[in-house]
Coordinates of C-alpha atoms in Angstrom, one line a residue:
M12 CA -23.8 9.4 44.1
A13 CA -26.3 12.2 43.9
N14 CA -23.8 14.5 44.1
F15 CA -21.7 13.0 41.4
A16 CA -24.7 13.1 39.1
K17 CA -25.3 16.7 39.9
F18 CA -21.6 17.3 39.1
G19 CA -22.1 15.5 35.6
N20 CA -25.1 17.6 34.8
E21 CA -23.3 20.8 35.7
L22 CA -20.5 19.7 33.2
Y23 CA -22.9 18.8 30.5
S24 CA -24.9 21.9 30.7
G25 CA -21.8 24.3 30.9
K26 CA -22.4 25.6 34.3
R27 CA -19.2 23.9 35.4
S28 CA -16.1 23.8 33.3
F29 CA -12.6 22.6 33.4
D30 CA -10.5 24.3 30.9
I31 CA -8.7 21.4 29.5
V32 CA -8.3 22.3 25.9
G33 CA -6.8 25.7 27.1
H34 CA -4.2 24.1 29.2
R35 CA -3.2 21.7 26.3
R36 CA 0.5 22.8 26.4
R37 CA 0.7 21.3 30.1
W38 CA -0.9 18.2 29.1
F39 CA 1.5 17.9 26.3
A40 CA 4.6 18.7 28.3
I41 CA 3.5 15.8 30.6
A42 CA 2.7 13.4 28.1
I43 CA 6.3 14.1 26.5
G44 CA 7.8 13.8 29.9
L45 CA 6.0 10.2 30.2
I46 CA 7.1 9.0 26.7
V47 CA 10.7 10.1 27.6
L48 CA 10.5 8.2 30.9
S49 CA 9.1 5.2 29.0
G50 CA 11.9 5.2 26.6
L51 CA 14.3 5.6 29.3
L52 CA 12.9 2.5 31.0
V53 CA 13.1 0.5 28.0
G54 CA 16.5 1.6 27.1
I55 CA 18.1 0.9 30.5
R56 CA 15.9 -2.0 31.8
G57 CA 15.2 -3.4 28.5
I58 CA 12.5 -5.6 27.3
N59 CA 12.1 -9.1 29.2
P60 CA 11.3 -11.5 26.7
G61 CA 9.5 -14.5 27.8
I62 CA 10.6 -18.1 26.8
E63 CA 8.2 -18.1 23.8
F64 CA 10.4 -15.1 22.3
R65 CA 14.0 -16.2 23.2
G66 CA 13.4 -20.0 23.0
G67 CA 14.9 -22.7 25.7
S68 CA 13.5 -25.3 27.9
E69 CA 10.9 -25.1 30.6
F70 CA 10.3 -27.3 33.7
T71 CA 7.4 -27.1 36.0
V72 CA 7.4 -28.8 39.3
S73 CA 4.0 -29.2 40.9
G74 CA 2.8 -30.4 44.7
T75 CA 6.3 -29.2 46.3
S76 CA 6.2 -28.3 49.7
N77 CA 9.5 -26.2 49.7
P78 CA 9.4 -23.8 46.3
D79 CA 12.8 -22.5 47.2
P80 CA 14.3 -21.2 43.7
Q81 CA 17.9 -21.8 45.0
L82 CA 17.1 -25.5 44.8
A83 CA 16.7 -25.3 41.0
Q84 CA 19.6 -23.3 40.4
D85 CA 21.8 -25.8 42.3
A86 CA 20.4 -28.5 40.0
L87 CA 20.9 -26.9 37.0
A88 CA 24.5 -26.3 37.8
E89 CA 25.3 -30.1 38.2
V90 CA 24.0 -30.6 34.7
N91 CA 25.1 -27.1 33.0
S92 CA 27.4 -25.1 35.2
E93 CA 27.3 -22.4 32.4
Q94 CA 23.6 -21.5 32.6
V95 CA 21.4 -19.5 35.0
A96 CA 17.9 -20.6 35.6
R97 CA 14.9 -18.2 35.7
V98 CA 12.9 -19.5 38.7
T99 CA 9.2 -18.5 39.1
T100 CA 6.9 -19.3 41.9
V101 CA 3.4 -20.5 40.7
G102 CA 0.7 -20.3 43.4
S103 CA 1.9 -21.7 46.8
S104 CA 3.4 -25.4 45.7
A105 CA 4.6 -25.1 42.2
I106 CA 7.6 -23.5 40.4
R107 CA 8.6 -22.9 36.8
V108 CA 12.4 -23.2 35.9
Q109 CA 13.2 -21.7 32.6
T110 CA 16.6 -22.5 30.9
E111 CA 18.5 -22.0 27.6
E112 CA 18.0 -25.0 25.2
L113 CA 19.3 -28.0 26.8
T114 CA 20.0 -31.7 25.0
D115 CA 17.9 -34.5 25.5
T116 CA 20.2 -36.0 27.9
E117 CA 20.3 -32.7 30.1
T118 CA 16.6 -32.5 30.1
S119 CA 16.2 -35.7 31.4
E120 CA 18.8 -35.5 33.9
L121 CA 17.6 -32.0 35.3
A122 CA 14.2 -33.2 35.5
D123 CA 15.3 -36.3 38.0
L124 CA 17.4 -33.7 39.6
L125 CA 14.4 -31.1 40.3
A126 CA 12.1 -34.2 41.4
E127 CA 14.7 -35.2 44.0
A128 CA 15.6 -31.6 45.2
Y129 CA 11.9 -30.7 45.8
D130 CA 11.0 -34.0 47.1
V131 CA 8.2 -34.9 44.5
P132 CA 7.5 -37.9 42.1
A133 CA 9.1 -37.6 38.9
G134 CA 5.6 -37.5 37.2
D135 CA 5.1 -34.2 38.9
V136 CA 7.9 -32.8 36.9
T137 CA 7.0 -31.8 33.2
S138 CA 9.4 -30.3 30.8
S139 CA 9.1 -28.9 27.3
F140 CA 10.8 -26.8 24.6
V141 CA 10.3 -23.7 22.8
G142 CA 12.0 -22.6 19.7
P143 CA 12.7 -19.0 18.9
S144 CA 11.0 -19.0 15.8
W145 CA 7.8 -19.5 17.3
G146 CA 8.2 -16.1 19.1
A147 CA 9.4 -14.4 16.3
D148 CA 6.3 -15.6 14.1
V149 CA 4.2 -14.2 16.9
T150 CA 6.2 -10.7 16.7
A151 CA 5.9 -10.6 13.1
K152 CA 2.2 -11.2 13.2
A153 CA 1.7 -8.7 16.0
V154 CA 3.5 -6.1 14.2
Q155 CA 1.6 -6.7 10.9
G156 CA -2.0 -6.6 12.9
L157 CA -0.7 -3.2 14.3
V158 CA 0.1 -1.9 10.9
I159 CA -3.2 -2.8 9.3
F160 CA -5.0 -1.6 12.6
L161 CA -3.6 1.8 12.0
V162 CA -4.2 2.1 8.5
L163 CA -7.8 1.0 9.0
V164 CA -8.1 3.5 11.8
T165 CA -7.0 6.3 10.1
L166 CA -9.1 5.6 6.9
V167 CA -12.2 4.9 9.1
M168 CA -11.9 8.1 11.1
A169 CA -11.1 10.3 8.3
L170 CA -14.4 9.1 6.4
Y171 CA -16.7 9.0 9.5
F172 CA -15.8 12.4 10.8
R173 CA -14.7 13.8 7.5
R174 CA -11.9 15.5 9.2
W175 CA -8.2 14.5 8.8
S176 CA -7.5 16.4 12.1
M177 CA -9.4 13.8 14.3
A178 CA -7.9 10.9 12.6
I179 CA -4.4 12.2 13.2
A180 CA -5.1 13.0 16.6
A181 CA -6.7 9.7 17.4
L182 CA -3.2 8.1 15.9
I183 CA -1.2 10.4 18.2
A184 CA -3.2 9.5 21.1
L185 CA -2.8 5.5 20.2
L186 CA 0.9 5.8 19.9
H187 CA 1.0 7.7 23.3
D188 CA -0.9 4.9 25.1
L189 CA 1.2 2.1 23.6
V190 CA 4.7 3.8 24.2
I191 CA 3.7 4.5 27.9
T192 CA 2.5 1.1 28.2
I193 CA 5.5 -0.6 26.9
G194 CA 7.7 1.6 29.0
L195 CA 6.0 1.0 32.2
Y196 CA 5.5 -2.6 31.5
A197 CA 9.4 -2.8 31.1
G198 CA 9.9 -0.9 34.2
V199 CA 8.0 -3.4 36.2
G200 CA 10.1 -6.2 34.7
F201 CA 7.3 -8.6 33.8
E202 CA 8.2 -10.9 31.0
V203 CA 6.9 -10.2 27.7
T204 CA 4.8 -13.1 26.4
P205 CA 2.2 -13.6 23.7
A206 CA -0.6 -12.7 26.5
T207 CA 1.5 -9.3 26.8
V208 CA 1.2 -8.6 23.1
I209 CA -2.7 -9.4 23.0
G210 CA -2.8 -7.0 25.9
F211 CA -1.1 -4.3 24.0
L212 CA -3.4 -4.7 21.0
T213 CA -6.2 -4.8 23.0
I214 CA -5.9 -1.4 24.6
L215 CA -5.6 0.1 21.1
G216 CA -9.2 -0.8 20.5
Y217 CA -10.1 0.4 24.2
S218 CA -8.2 3.7 23.3
L219 CA -9.9 4.1 20.2
Y220 CA -13.4 3.6 21.5
D221 CA -13.0 6.3 24.2
T222 CA -11.6 8.7 21.6
V223 CA -14.4 8.2 19.3
V224 CA -16.8 8.8 22.0
V225 CA -15.2 12.1 22.6
F226 CA -14.7 13.3 19.0
D227 CA -18.4 12.5 18.2
K228 CA -19.4 15.0 20.9
V229 CA -16.6 17.7 19.4
R230 CA -18.3 17.2 16.1
E231 CA -21.8 17.8 17.5
N232 CA -20.6 20.8 19.2
T233 CA -18.7 22.3 16.4
E234 CA -21.0 21.9 13.7
G235 CA -21.8 25.5 12.3
V236 CA -19.2 27.0 14.5
L237 CA -18.3 29.5 12.0
D238 CA -21.9 30.8 11.4
Q239 CA -21.8 32.4 15.2
T240 CA -19.7 34.7 17.1
R241 CA -20.4 33.6 20.9
Y242 CA -17.8 30.8 21.4
T243 CA -14.6 29.5 19.3
Y244 CA -14.0 26.3 18.1
A245 CA -11.6 25.4 21.0
E246 CA -14.4 26.4 23.5
A247 CA -16.9 24.2 21.8
A248 CA -14.4 21.2 21.9
N249 CA -13.6 21.9 25.3
L250 CA -17.5 21.9 26.2
A251 CA -17.4 18.6 24.5
V252 CA -14.7 17.1 26.6
N253 CA -16.5 18.3 29.7
Q254 CA -19.7 16.8 28.8
T255 CA -18.1 13.4 28.3
L256 CA -15.8 13.6 31.3
V257 CA -18.1 11.8 33.8
R258 CA -18.9 8.9 31.0
S259 CA -15.2 8.4 30.5
I260 CA -14.5 8.2 34.1
N261 CA -17.4 5.5 34.8
T262 CA -16.3 3.5 31.9
S263 CA -12.7 3.5 33.1
V264 CA -13.6 2.7 36.5
V265 CA -15.8 -0.2 35.3
G266 CA -13.1 -1.3 32.9
L267 CA -10.3 -1.0 35.4
L268 CA -11.9 -2.9 38.7
P269 CA -12.1 -6.5 37.0
V270 CA -8.7 -6.0 35.4
A271 CA -7.1 -4.9 38.7
S272 CA -8.7 -7.9 40.5
I273 CA -7.2 -10.3 37.8
L274 CA -3.7 -8.6 38.2
F275 CA -3.9 -9.3 42.2
V276 CA -5.2 -12.6 41.8
G277 CA -2.6 -13.6 39.0
A278 CA 0.3 -11.9 40.6
F279 CA -0.1 -12.3 44.3
L280 CA -2.4 -15.1 44.8
L281 CA -2.0 -17.7 41.9
G282 CA 1.3 -16.6 40.7
A283 CA -0.2 -17.4 37.3
G284 CA 2.1 -15.7 34.5
T285 CA -0.2 -15.4 31.8
L286 CA -3.1 -13.8 34.0
R287 CA -0.4 -11.4 35.3
D288 CA 1.1 -10.4 32.2
I289 CA -2.1 -9.6 30.1
A290 CA -3.8 -7.8 33.2
L291 CA -0.9 -5.7 33.8
A292 CA -0.6 -4.5 29.9
L293 CA -4.6 -4.1 30.1
F294 CA -4.4 -1.8 33.3
I295 CA -1.7 0.4 32.2
G296 CA -3.2 0.6 28.7
M297 CA -6.7 1.4 30.0
L298 CA -5.6 3.8 32.5
F299 CA -3.7 6.1 30.0
S300 CA -6.3 5.5 27.3
T301 CA -8.9 7.3 29.3
L302 CA -6.2 10.1 30.1
S303 CA -5.2 10.4 26.4
S304 CA -8.8 10.8 25.2
I305 CA -9.3 13.6 27.7
F306 CA -6.1 15.3 27.8
I307 CA -4.2 14.5 24.5
A308 CA -6.8 13.7 21.8
T309 CA -9.1 16.8 21.7
P310 CA -6.5 19.2 22.5
M311 CA -4.3 17.8 19.7
E312 CA -7.1 17.8 17.5
V313 CA -7.9 21.7 18.2
V314 CA -4.2 22.0 17.5
L315 CA -4.4 20.8 13.9
R316 CA -7.8 22.3 13.5
Q317 CA -7.0 25.8 14.3
R318 CA -4.4 25.4 11.4
D319 CA -7.3 25.9 9.0
P320 CA -7.1 29.6 8.2
K321 CA -11.1 29.8 8.2
I322 CA -11.0 28.5 12.2
A323 CA -8.0 30.7 13.0
A324 CA -9.9 33.9 11.2
H325 CA -13.0 32.9 13.4
T326 CA -11.3 32.5 16.6
A327 CA -9.5 35.9 16.1
K328 CA -13.0 37.6 15.5
V329 CA -14.7 36.0 18.4
L330 CA -12.0 37.2 20.5
E331 CA -11.8 40.7 19.0
L332 CA -15.6 41.0 19.6
R333 CA -15.4 39.6 23.1
E334 CA -12.9 42.6 23.7
R335 CA -14.9 44.9 22.2
R336 CA -17.9 44.1 24.3
V337 CA -15.7 44.4 27.6
A338 CA -14.6 47.8 26.7
E339 CA -18.3 48.8 26.0
A340 CA -19.6 47.4 29.1
E341 CA -16.8 49.2 31.3
E342 CA -17.8 52.5 30.0
V343 CA -21.1 51.8 31.4
G344 CA -19.9 50.5 34.7
L345 CA -20.3 46.7 34.0
S346 CA -17.7 44.3 35.1
A347 CA -15.8 42.1 32.4
D348 CA -17.0 39.0 34.4
E349 CA -20.4 39.9 33.8
V350 CA -20.1 40.4 30.2
L351 CA -17.8 37.3 29.5
A352 CA -19.6 35.1 32.0
G353 CA -20.7 31.7 30.2
S354 CA -18.2 32.3 27.1
R355 CA -14.9 31.7 28.4
A356 CA -13.7 27.9 28.1
G357 CA -17.1 26.8 26.8
G358 CA -19.0 27.8 29.7
L359 CA -22.7 28.9 30.4
V360 CA -23.4 31.1 26.9
A361 CA -21.9 28.5 24.8
G362 CA -22.9 25.6 27.2
R363 CA -26.5 26.2 27.3
H364 CA -26.8 26.6 23.5
L365 CA -24.7 23.7 22.9
G366 CA -25.5 21.3 25.3
Q367 CA -29.4 21.7 25.3
G368 CA -29.0 21.8 21.2
A369 CA -30.9 25.0 21.4
Q370 CA -30.5 28.2 19.2
P371 CA -29.7 31.4 20.5
R372 CA -32.8 33.4 22.3
R373 CA -34.1 36.2 20.2
R374 CA -35.4 39.1 21.8
A375 CA -39.4 39.5 21.4
K376 CA -40.5 42.4 19.3
R377 CA -42.3 45.0 21.3

């Protein structure tokens, strides 16, 4: 633990630095690959809508000692041979049977057959009907909430940070997290239920929170960046990512552990569909939200920010002066590493001043 704390201190001071912003093309390529993969999973496997979205009849058999799915299929075949049931084991002594819409007579007959097949009292078999219009209402409300959320995020981010580049980068990171979460969820094959939709909307808030923390540090580090020539905007932003890296790791671990526990309990022990659905959506979303706040949001903000002529001119000026110092140092026998130590990728020189909030030291007059 002490070594991890030391690692965090070195990242914050700039003594140690990962060039995350400098390798942004690599992260963008990986992100695009994951988005394409997610699109393929959705296109090939498709979304598996729950009964709330497609409508139909649902039966729950409790207290059975033999939760064999084939018994439910055989019972349905006697009532309606054209349908195939979706049978899910719930825990160790219950099953859930979902079918297309049945008539009242078919519903009553199937309930009796299920009670007989699983050797349980008729009172242990419950039935319900869900109309597809309810799921359509949930979908419409979810899409409406998503649009309102994105609009408000754009406005708040632009007003708070006073930079449109941060608002756009945050939105790109949000969409990245959402698309990958939906794609991987579809790949696993779990049903999309209202709990899943809640999970999707929840991860947007988590992703935004993590991104705002990093961007707040970026704004602090880059304030007055044009008034000096020690480091570029990209290097100052990269230092901000390094300074918040340990915090991002700690936050993600603390958040993922209980979600993973819920996922394990819901999927393998209880067989509870609601717990499993929302936990899987949260687990995938929280994991990629953390990664996007580090590898996507800030590098994308730097790309957008460098379109500003002032930032681009300042970056060119810093690099030109740095090359001039290297040439002058080599003439007197100094190595380039000695001259550039601390200035590359937001390292020691930029890190000591930015990380500690100090001003550049001035030589005392003799």
